[in-house]
Coordinates of C-alpha atoms and ligand atoms in Angstrom, one line a residue:
X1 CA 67.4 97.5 97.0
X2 CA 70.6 99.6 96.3
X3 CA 70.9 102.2 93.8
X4 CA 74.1 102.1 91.7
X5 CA 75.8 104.9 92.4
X6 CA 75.8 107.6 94.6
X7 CA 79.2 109.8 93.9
X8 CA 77.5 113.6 93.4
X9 CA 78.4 115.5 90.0
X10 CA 80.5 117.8 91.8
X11 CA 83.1 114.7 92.4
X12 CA 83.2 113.1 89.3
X13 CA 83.9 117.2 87.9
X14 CA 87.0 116.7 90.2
X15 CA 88.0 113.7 88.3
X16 CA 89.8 115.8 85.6
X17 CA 92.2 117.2 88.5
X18 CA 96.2 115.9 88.2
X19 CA 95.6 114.2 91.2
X20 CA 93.6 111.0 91.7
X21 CA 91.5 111.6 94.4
X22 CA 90.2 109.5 97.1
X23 CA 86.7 108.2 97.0
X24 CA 84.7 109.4 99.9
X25 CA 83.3 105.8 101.6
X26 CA 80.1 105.4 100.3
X27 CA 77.7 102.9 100.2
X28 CA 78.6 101.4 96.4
X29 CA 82.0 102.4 96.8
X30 CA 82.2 100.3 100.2
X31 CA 81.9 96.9 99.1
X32 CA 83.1 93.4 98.7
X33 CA 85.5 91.0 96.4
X34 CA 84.7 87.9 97.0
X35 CA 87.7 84.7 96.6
X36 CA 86.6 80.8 96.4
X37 CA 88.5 77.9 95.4
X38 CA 91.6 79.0 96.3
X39 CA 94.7 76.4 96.0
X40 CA 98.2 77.6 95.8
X41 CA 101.2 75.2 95.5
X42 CA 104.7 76.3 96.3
X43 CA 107.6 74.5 95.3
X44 CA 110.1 73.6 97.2
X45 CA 113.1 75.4 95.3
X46 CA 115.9 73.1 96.3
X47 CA 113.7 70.2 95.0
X48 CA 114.7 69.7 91.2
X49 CA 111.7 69.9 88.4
X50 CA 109.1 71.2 91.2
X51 CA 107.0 73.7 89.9
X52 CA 104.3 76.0 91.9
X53 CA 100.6 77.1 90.3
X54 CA 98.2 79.0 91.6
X55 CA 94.5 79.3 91.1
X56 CA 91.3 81.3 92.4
X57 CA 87.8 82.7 91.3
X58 CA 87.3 86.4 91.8
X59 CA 83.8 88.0 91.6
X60 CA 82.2 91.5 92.7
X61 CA 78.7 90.3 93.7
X62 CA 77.5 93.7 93.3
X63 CA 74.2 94.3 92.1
X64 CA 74.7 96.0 88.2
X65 CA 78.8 95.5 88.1
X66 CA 78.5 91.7 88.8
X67 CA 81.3 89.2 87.2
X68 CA 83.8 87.1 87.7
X69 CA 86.9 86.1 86.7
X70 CA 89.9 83.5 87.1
X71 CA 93.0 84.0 88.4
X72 CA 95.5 81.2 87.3
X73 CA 99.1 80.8 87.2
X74 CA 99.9 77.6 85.5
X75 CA 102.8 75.3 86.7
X76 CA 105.7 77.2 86.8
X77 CA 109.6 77.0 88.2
X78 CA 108.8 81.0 88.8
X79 CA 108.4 82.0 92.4
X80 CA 105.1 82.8 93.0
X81 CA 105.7 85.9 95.0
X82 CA 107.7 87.4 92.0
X83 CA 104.9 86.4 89.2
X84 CA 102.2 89.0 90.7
X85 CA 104.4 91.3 92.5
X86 CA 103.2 94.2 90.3
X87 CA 100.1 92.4 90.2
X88 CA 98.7 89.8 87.7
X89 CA 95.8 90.3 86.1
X90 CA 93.1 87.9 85.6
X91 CA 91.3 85.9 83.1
X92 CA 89.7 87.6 80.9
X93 CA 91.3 91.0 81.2
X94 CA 88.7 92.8 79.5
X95 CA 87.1 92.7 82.9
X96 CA 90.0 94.4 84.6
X97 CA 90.6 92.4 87.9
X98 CA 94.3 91.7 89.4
X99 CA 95.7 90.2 92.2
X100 CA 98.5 89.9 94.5
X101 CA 99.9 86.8 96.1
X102 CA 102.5 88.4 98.8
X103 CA 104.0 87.1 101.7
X104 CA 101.3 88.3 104.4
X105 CA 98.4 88.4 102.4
X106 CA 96.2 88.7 99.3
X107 CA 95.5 91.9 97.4
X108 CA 92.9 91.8 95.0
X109 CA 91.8 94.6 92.7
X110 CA 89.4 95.8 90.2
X111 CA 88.3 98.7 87.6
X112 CA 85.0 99.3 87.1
X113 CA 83.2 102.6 85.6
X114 CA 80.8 104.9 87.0
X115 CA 77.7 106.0 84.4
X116 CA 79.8 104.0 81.9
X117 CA 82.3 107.2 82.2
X118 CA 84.7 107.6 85.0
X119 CA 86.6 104.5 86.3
X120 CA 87.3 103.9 89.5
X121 CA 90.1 101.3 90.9
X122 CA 89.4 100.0 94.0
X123 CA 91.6 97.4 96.0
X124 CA 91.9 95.6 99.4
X125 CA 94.1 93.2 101.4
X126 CA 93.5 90.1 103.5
X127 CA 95.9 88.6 105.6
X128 CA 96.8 84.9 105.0
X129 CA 96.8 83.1 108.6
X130 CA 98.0 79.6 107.3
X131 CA 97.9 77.3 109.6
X132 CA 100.5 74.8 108.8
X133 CA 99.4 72.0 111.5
X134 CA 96.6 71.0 113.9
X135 CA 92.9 71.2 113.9
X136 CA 91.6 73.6 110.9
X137 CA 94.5 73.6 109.0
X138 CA 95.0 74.5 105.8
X139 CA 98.9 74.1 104.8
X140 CA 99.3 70.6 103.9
X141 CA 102.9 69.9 103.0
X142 CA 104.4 67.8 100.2
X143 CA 107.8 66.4 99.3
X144 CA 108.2 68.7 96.4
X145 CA 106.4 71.8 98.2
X146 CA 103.0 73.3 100.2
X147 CA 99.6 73.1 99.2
X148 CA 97.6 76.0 100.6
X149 CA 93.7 75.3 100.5
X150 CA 90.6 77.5 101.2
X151 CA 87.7 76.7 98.9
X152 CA 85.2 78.4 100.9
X153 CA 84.1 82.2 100.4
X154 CA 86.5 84.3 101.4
X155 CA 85.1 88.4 101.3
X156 CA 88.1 90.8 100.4
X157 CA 86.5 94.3 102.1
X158 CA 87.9 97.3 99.8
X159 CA 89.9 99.3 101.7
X160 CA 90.7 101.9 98.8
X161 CA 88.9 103.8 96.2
X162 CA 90.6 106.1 93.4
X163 CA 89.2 107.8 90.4
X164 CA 91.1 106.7 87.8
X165 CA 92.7 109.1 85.0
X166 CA 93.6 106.7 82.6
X167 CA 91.3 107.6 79.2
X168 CA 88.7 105.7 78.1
X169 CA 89.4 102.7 75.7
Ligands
NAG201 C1 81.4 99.7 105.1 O1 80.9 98.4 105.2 C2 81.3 97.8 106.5 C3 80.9 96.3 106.4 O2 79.6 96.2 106.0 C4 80.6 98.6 107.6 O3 81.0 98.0 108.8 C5 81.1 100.0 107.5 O4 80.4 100.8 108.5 C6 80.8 100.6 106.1 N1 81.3 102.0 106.1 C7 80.6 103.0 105.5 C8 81.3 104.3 105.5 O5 79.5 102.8 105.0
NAG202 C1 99.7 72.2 91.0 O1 100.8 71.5 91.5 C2 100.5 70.3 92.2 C3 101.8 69.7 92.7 O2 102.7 69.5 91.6 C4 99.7 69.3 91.3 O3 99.4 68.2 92.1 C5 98.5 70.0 90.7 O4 97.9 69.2 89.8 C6 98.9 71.3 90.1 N1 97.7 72.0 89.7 C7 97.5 72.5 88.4 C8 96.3 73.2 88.2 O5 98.4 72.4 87.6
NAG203 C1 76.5 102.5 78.7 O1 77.1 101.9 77.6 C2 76.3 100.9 76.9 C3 77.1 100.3 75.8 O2 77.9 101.3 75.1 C4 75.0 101.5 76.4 O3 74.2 100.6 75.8 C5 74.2 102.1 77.6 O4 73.1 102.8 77.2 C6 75.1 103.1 78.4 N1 74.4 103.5 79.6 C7 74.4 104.8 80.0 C8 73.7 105.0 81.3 O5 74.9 105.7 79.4
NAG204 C1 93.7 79.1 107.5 O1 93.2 78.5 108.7 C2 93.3 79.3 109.8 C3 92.9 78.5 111.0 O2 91.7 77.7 110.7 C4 92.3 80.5 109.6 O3 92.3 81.3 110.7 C5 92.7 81.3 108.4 O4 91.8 82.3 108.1 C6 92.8 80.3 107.2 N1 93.4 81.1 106.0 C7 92.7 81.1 104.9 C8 93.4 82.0 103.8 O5 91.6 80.6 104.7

């Protein structure tokens, strides 16, 4: 059984300063996003009329912050790179999770609040490994583009915590 939360008064009082401060690791603030389903198509850009998508599930499995979203980018002639450089956020917003899709990895992100008061944005990277051919891999390549597959679990550790000043909506 864990308990929800275990920053002390004296830290969330600190919350007010101009500075967001780092979380200390703790044991709710040192946890998991988890990915599934991923499939990513990249067009090909010198192939005419070939568009890229993108699309994932997102939860925190947490016990009391549980949910899940989807993160989808529908066919597009858009780079994929470019659409979530300064993140993308997914579906439905109200639950406040983004995502980047960069070049060595994926960055996924979420707000969440602490005693329904201070928020907290927390954030971690995985690097991609595609492996384009062989045994295990998970690049398969098209005429018109790439087709990169993992549909099993895939557990995003947070690497980052910040108390977050934006007010309350
Ligand atoms: C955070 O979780 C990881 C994975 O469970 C563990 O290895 C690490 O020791 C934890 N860190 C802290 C500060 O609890
Ligand atoms: C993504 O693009 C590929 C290649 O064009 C296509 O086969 C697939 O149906 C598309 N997926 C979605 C969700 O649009
Ligand atoms: C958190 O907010 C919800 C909805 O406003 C409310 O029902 C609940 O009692 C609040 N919980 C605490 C611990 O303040
Ligand atoms: C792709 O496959 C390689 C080799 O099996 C694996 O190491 C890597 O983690 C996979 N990447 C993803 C995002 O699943």
């Amino acid at each position: 059984m864990r308990f929800p939360i275990h920053l002390s008064v004296p830290l969330l009082a600190t919350a007010v300063l101009a500075t967001p401060l780092p979380l200390q690791p703790r044991q709710d603030v040192n946890f998991t996003l988890v990915v599934s389903d991923f499939t990513a198509f990249m067009a090909d850009p010198y192939v005419e009329g070939a568009q890229s998508n993108l699309s994932f599930k997102l939860t925190d499995p947490r016990q009391y912050y549980e949910r899940s979203v989807n993160c989808v980018v529908p066919n597009t002639y858009f780079n994929l790179y470019a659409i979530s450089a300064l993140y993308d956020v997914c579906s439905p917003p109200e639950l406040e999770f983004s995502y980047r899709f960069g070049e060595e990895g994926l960055t996924v992100r979420t707000r969440w609040r602490v005693w329904n008061a201070t928020h907290v944005t927390s954030w971690g990277t995985q690097p991609w490994h595609w492996k384009e051919d062989g045994p295990g891999k998970n690049v398969t390549a098209f005429p018109e583009g790439k087709l990169y597959v993992r549909k099993e679990a895939w557990e995003i550790p947070i690497l980052t915590n910040q108390l977050d000043e934006r007010p309350d909506r």
